[in-house]
Tab-separated table of C-alpha atoms (C1' of nucleotides) in Angstrom:
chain	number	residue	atom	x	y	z
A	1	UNK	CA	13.184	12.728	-30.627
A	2	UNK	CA	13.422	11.307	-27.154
A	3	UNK	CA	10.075	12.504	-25.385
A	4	UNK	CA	9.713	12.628	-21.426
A	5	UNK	CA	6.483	11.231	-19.977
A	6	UNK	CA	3.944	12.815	-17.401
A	7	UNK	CA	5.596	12.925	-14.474
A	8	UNK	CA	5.047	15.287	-11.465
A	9	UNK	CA	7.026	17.983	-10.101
A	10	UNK	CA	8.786	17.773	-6.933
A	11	UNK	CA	6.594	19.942	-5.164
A	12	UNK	CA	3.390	17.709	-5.591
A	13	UNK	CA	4.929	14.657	-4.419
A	14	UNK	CA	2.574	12.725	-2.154
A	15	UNK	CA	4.234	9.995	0.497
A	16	UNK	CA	1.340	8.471	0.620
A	17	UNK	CA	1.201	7.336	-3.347
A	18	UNK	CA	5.251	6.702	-2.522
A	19	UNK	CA	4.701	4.783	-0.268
A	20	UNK	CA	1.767	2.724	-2.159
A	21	UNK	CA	4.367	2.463	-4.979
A	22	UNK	CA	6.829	1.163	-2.740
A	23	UNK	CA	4.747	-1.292	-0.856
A	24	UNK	CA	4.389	-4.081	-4.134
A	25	UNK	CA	7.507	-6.077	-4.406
A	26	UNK	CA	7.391	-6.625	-7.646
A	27	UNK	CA	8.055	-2.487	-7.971
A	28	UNK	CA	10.534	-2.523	-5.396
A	29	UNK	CA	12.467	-5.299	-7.440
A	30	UNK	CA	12.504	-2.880	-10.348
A	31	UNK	CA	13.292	0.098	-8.245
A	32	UNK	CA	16.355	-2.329	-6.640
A	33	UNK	CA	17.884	-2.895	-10.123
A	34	UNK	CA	17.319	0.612	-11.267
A	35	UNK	CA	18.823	2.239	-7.957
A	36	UNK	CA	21.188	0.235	-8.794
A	37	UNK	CA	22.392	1.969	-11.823
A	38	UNK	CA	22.798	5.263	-11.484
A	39	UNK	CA	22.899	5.799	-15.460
A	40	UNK	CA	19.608	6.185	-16.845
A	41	UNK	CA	18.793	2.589	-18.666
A	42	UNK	CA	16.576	0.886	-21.234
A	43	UNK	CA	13.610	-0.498	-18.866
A	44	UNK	CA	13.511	-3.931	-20.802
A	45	UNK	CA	16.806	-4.525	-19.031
A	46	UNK	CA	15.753	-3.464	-15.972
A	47	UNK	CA	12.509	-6.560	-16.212
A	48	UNK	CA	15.554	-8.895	-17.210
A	49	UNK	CA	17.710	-8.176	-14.212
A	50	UNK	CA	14.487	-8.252	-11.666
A	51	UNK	CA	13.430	-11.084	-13.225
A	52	UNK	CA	9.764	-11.288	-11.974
A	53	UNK	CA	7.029	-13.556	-13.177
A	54	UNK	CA	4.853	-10.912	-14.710
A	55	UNK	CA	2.970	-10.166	-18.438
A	56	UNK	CA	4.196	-7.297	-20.511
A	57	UNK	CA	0.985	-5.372	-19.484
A	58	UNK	CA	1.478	-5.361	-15.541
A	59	UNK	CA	5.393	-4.384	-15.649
A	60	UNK	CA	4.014	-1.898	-17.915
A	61	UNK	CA	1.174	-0.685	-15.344
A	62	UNK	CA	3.694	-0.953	-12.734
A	63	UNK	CA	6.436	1.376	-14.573
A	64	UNK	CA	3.430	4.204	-14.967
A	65	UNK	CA	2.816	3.917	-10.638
A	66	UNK	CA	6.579	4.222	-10.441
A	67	UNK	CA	6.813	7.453	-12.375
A	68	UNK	CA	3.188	8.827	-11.643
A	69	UNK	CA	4.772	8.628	-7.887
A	70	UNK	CA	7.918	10.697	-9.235
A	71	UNK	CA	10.014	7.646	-8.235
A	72	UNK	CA	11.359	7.210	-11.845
A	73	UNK	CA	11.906	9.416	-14.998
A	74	UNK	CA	10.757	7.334	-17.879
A	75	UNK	CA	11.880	8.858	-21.510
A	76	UNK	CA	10.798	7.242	-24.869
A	77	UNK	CA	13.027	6.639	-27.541
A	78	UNK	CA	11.694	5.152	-30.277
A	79	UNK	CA	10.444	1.742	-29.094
A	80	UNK	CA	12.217	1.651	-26.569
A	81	UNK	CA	11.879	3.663	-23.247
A	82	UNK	CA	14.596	4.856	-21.495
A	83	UNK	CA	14.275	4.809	-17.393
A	84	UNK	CA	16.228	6.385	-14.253
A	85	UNK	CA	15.692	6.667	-10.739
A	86	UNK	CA	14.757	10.478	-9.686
A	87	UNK	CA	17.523	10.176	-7.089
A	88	UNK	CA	17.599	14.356	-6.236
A	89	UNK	CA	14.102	14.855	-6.200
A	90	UNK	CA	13.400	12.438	-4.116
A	91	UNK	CA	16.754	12.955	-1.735
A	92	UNK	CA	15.021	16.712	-1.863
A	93	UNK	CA	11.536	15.909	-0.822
A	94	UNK	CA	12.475	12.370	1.594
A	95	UNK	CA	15.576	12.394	2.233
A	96	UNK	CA	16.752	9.074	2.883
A	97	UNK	CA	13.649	7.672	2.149
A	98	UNK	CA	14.848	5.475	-0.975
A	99	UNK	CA	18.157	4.433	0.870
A	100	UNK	CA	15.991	3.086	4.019
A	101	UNK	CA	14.040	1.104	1.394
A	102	UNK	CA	16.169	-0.118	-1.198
A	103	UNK	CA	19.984	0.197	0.252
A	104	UNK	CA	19.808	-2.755	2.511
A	105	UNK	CA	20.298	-5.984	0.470
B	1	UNK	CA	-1.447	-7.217	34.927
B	2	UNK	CA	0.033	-5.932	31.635
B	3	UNK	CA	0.224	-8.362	28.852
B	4	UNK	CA	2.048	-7.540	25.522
B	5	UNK	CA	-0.459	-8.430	22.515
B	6	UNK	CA	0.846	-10.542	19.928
B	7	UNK	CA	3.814	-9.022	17.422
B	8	UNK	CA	6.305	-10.210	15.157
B	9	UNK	CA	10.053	-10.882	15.677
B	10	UNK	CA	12.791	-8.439	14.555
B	11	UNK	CA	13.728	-11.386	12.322
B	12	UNK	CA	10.492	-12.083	10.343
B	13	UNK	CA	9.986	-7.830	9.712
B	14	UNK	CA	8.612	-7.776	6.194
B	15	UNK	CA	9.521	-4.762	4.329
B	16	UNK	CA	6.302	-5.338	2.313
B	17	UNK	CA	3.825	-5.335	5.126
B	18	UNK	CA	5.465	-2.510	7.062
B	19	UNK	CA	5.534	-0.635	3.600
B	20	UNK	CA	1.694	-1.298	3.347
B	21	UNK	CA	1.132	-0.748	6.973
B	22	UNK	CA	2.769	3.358	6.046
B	23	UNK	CA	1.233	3.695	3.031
B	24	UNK	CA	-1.863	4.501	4.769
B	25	UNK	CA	-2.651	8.504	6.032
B	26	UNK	CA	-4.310	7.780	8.758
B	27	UNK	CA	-2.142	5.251	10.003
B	28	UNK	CA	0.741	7.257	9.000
B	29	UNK	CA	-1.113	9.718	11.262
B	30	UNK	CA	-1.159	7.601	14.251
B	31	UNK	CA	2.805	6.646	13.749
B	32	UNK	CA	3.728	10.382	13.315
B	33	UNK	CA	2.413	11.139	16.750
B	34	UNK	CA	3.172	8.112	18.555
B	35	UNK	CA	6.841	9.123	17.343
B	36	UNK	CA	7.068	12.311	18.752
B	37	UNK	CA	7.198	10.718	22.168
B	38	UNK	CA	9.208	8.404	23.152
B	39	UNK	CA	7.828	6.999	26.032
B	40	UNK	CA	4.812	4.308	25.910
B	41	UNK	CA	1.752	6.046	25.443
B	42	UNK	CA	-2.244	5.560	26.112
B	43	UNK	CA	-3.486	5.117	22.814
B	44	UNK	CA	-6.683	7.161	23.083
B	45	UNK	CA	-4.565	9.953	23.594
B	46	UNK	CA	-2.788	9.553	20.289
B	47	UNK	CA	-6.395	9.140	18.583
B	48	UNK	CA	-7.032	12.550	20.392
B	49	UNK	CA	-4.062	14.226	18.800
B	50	UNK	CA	-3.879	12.480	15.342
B	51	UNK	CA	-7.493	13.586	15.185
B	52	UNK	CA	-9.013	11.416	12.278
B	53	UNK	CA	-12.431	11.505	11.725
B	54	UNK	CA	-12.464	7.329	12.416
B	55	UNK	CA	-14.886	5.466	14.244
B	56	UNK	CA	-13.308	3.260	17.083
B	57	UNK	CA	-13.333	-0.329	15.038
B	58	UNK	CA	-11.451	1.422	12.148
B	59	UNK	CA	-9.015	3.004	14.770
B	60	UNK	CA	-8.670	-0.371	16.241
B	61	UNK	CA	-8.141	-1.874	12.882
B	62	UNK	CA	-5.279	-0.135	12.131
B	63	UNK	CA	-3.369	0.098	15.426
B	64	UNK	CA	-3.645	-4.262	14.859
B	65	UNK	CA	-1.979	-3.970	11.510
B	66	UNK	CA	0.779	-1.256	12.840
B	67	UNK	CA	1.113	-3.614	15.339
B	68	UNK	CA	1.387	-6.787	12.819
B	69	UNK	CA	3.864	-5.044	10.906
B	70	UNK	CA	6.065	-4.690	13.861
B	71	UNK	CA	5.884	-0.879	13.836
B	72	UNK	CA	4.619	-0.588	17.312
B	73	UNK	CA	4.415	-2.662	20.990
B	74	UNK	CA	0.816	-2.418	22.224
B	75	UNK	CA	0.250	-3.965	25.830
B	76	UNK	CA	-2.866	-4.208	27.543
B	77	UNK	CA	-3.190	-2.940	30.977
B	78	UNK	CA	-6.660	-2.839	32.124
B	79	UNK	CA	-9.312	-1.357	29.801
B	80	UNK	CA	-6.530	0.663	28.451
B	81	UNK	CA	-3.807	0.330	25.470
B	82	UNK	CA	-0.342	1.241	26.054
B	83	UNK	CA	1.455	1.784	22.485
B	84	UNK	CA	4.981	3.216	21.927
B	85	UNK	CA	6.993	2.526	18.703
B	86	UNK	CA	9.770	-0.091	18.230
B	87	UNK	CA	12.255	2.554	17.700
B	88	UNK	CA	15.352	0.110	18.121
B	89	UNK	CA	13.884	-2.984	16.098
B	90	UNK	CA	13.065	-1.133	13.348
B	91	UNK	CA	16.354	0.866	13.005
B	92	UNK	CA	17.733	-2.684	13.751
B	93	UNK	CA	15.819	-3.767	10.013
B	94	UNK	CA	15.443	-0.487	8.700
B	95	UNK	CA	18.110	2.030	9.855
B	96	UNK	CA	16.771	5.231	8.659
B	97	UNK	CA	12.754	4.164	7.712
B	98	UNK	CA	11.002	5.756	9.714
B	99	UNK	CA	12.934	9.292	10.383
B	100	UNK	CA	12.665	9.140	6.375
B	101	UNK	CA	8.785	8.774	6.478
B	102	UNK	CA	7.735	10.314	9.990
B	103	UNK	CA	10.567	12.729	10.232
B	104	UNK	CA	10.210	14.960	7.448
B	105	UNK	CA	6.584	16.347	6.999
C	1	DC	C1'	4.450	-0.200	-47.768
C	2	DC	C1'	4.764	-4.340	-44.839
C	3	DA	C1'	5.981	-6.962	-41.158
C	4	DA	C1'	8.164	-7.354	-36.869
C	5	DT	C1'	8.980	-5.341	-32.326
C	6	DC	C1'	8.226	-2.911	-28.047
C	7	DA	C1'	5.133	-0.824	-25.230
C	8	DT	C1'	0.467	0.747	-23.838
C	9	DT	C1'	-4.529	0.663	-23.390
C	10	DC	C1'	-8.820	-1.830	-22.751
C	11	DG	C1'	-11.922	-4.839	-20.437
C	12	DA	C1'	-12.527	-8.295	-17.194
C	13	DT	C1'	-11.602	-10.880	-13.041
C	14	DC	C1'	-10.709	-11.526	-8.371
C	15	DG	C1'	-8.570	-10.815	-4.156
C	16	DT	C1'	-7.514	-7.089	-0.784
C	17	DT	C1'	-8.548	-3.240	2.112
C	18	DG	C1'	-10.730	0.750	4.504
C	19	DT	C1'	-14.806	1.710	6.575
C	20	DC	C1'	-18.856	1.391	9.443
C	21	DG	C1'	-22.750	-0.245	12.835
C	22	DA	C1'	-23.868	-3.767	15.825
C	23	DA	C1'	-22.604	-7.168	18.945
C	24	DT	C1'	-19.066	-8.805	22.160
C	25	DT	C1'	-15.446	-8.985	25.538
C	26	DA	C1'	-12.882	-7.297	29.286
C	27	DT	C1'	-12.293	-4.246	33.011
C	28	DC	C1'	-13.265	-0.864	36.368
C	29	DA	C1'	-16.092	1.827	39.785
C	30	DT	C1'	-19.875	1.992	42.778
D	1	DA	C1'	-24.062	-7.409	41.060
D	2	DT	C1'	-24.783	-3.509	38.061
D	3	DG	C1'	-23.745	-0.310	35.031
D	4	DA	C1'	-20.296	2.308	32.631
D	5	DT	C1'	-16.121	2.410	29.788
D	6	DA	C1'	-12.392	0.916	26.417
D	7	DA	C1'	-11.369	-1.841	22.959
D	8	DT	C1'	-12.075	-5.718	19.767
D	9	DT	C1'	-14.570	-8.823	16.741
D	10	DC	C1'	-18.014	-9.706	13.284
D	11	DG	C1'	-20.442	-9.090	9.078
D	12	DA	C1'	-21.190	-6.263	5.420
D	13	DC	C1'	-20.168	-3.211	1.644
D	14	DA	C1'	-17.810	-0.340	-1.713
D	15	DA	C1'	-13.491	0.978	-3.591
D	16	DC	C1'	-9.162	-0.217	-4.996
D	17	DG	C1'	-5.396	-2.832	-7.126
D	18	DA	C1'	-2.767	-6.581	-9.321
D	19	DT	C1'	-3.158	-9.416	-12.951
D	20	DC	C1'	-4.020	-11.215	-17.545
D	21	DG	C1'	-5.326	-11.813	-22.753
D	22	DA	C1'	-6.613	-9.330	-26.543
D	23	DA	C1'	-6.533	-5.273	-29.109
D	24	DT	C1'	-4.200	-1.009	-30.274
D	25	DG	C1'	-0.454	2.301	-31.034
D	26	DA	C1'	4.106	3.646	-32.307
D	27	DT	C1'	8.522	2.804	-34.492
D	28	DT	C1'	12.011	0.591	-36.894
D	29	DG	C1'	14.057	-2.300	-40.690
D	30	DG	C1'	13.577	-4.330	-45.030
DNA sequence: CCAATCATTCGATCGTTGTCGAATTATCAT
DNA sequence: ATGATAATTCGACAACGATCGAATGATTGG
């Protein structure tokens, strides 16, 4: 049942649309409590925990720049969809890269 | 004589900005070459190398908001820009940042 | 089937940003 | 002084992006 979304392969990541994703806070505070986890969780959850000030719509756009940038796997289940950080992929292509940005605090 | 144009503290670094600030190519560009060397640099040479088709207010543009974001030192001396990157200060923030996004390619 | 739920798409708004040409400033060389 | 050179500022414009309310789609439970 469960269905994967769009996403792209590791080979056509970009660090420039990475980057862009990674510049808004209000993606970085869902990346933070996602990276967190390294289970894959429902996403709903994930908006609890980071807790920003935002309509359905937006955390909704903001989840499709997050996986359209290959920085999260996003699977739906029903209703409900299912997210996780693309931790190897991205260790493959940047290593580092999501440490530097979301380890520290 | 040499005067250090205006840049932030270690202290107010804002992950945002200096995400924004990397998120651009051409910038990114600039910062990729400037990091190869480790010693203070002219500027125009780094223009030379990163080769960007850019006119001179756009190249001045973003050298300001590299500089804003507390990814480089620029000081004046004479007609000329001396730039180098703050290497220490940002690993200080950021351990890891920018080897993750300048090191790789 | 019907209603409730969770998420997405649509359309609009509005601020931000990358870019340039022209004008300006600052400095150096003659 | 005068003119040349390096860089910045200014004003404009187009493209982009974050945001929302309303409408739509998809799925589950009764």
């Amino acid at each position: 049942m469960p269905r994967t979304l769009p996403e792209p392969s590791v080979d056509s990541f970009d660090l420039t649309v990475i980057l862009s994703a990674l510049a808004d806070p209000g993606r970085r505070a869902l990346m933070t409590a996602l990276f967190r986890s390294s289970e894959p969780v429902d996403c709903a959850v994930i908006v609890e925990e980071a807790d920003l000030g935002l309509s359905n719509p937006t955390i909704s756009h903001h989840y499709r720049i997050l996986r359209e940038a290959g920085l999260i796997r996003s699977v739906a289940d029903g209703r409900k969809r299912i997210v996780r950080v693309r931790r190897e992929d991205m260790e493959t292509r940047f290593p580092g890269l999501l440490q530097a940005v979301l380890g520290g605090h």
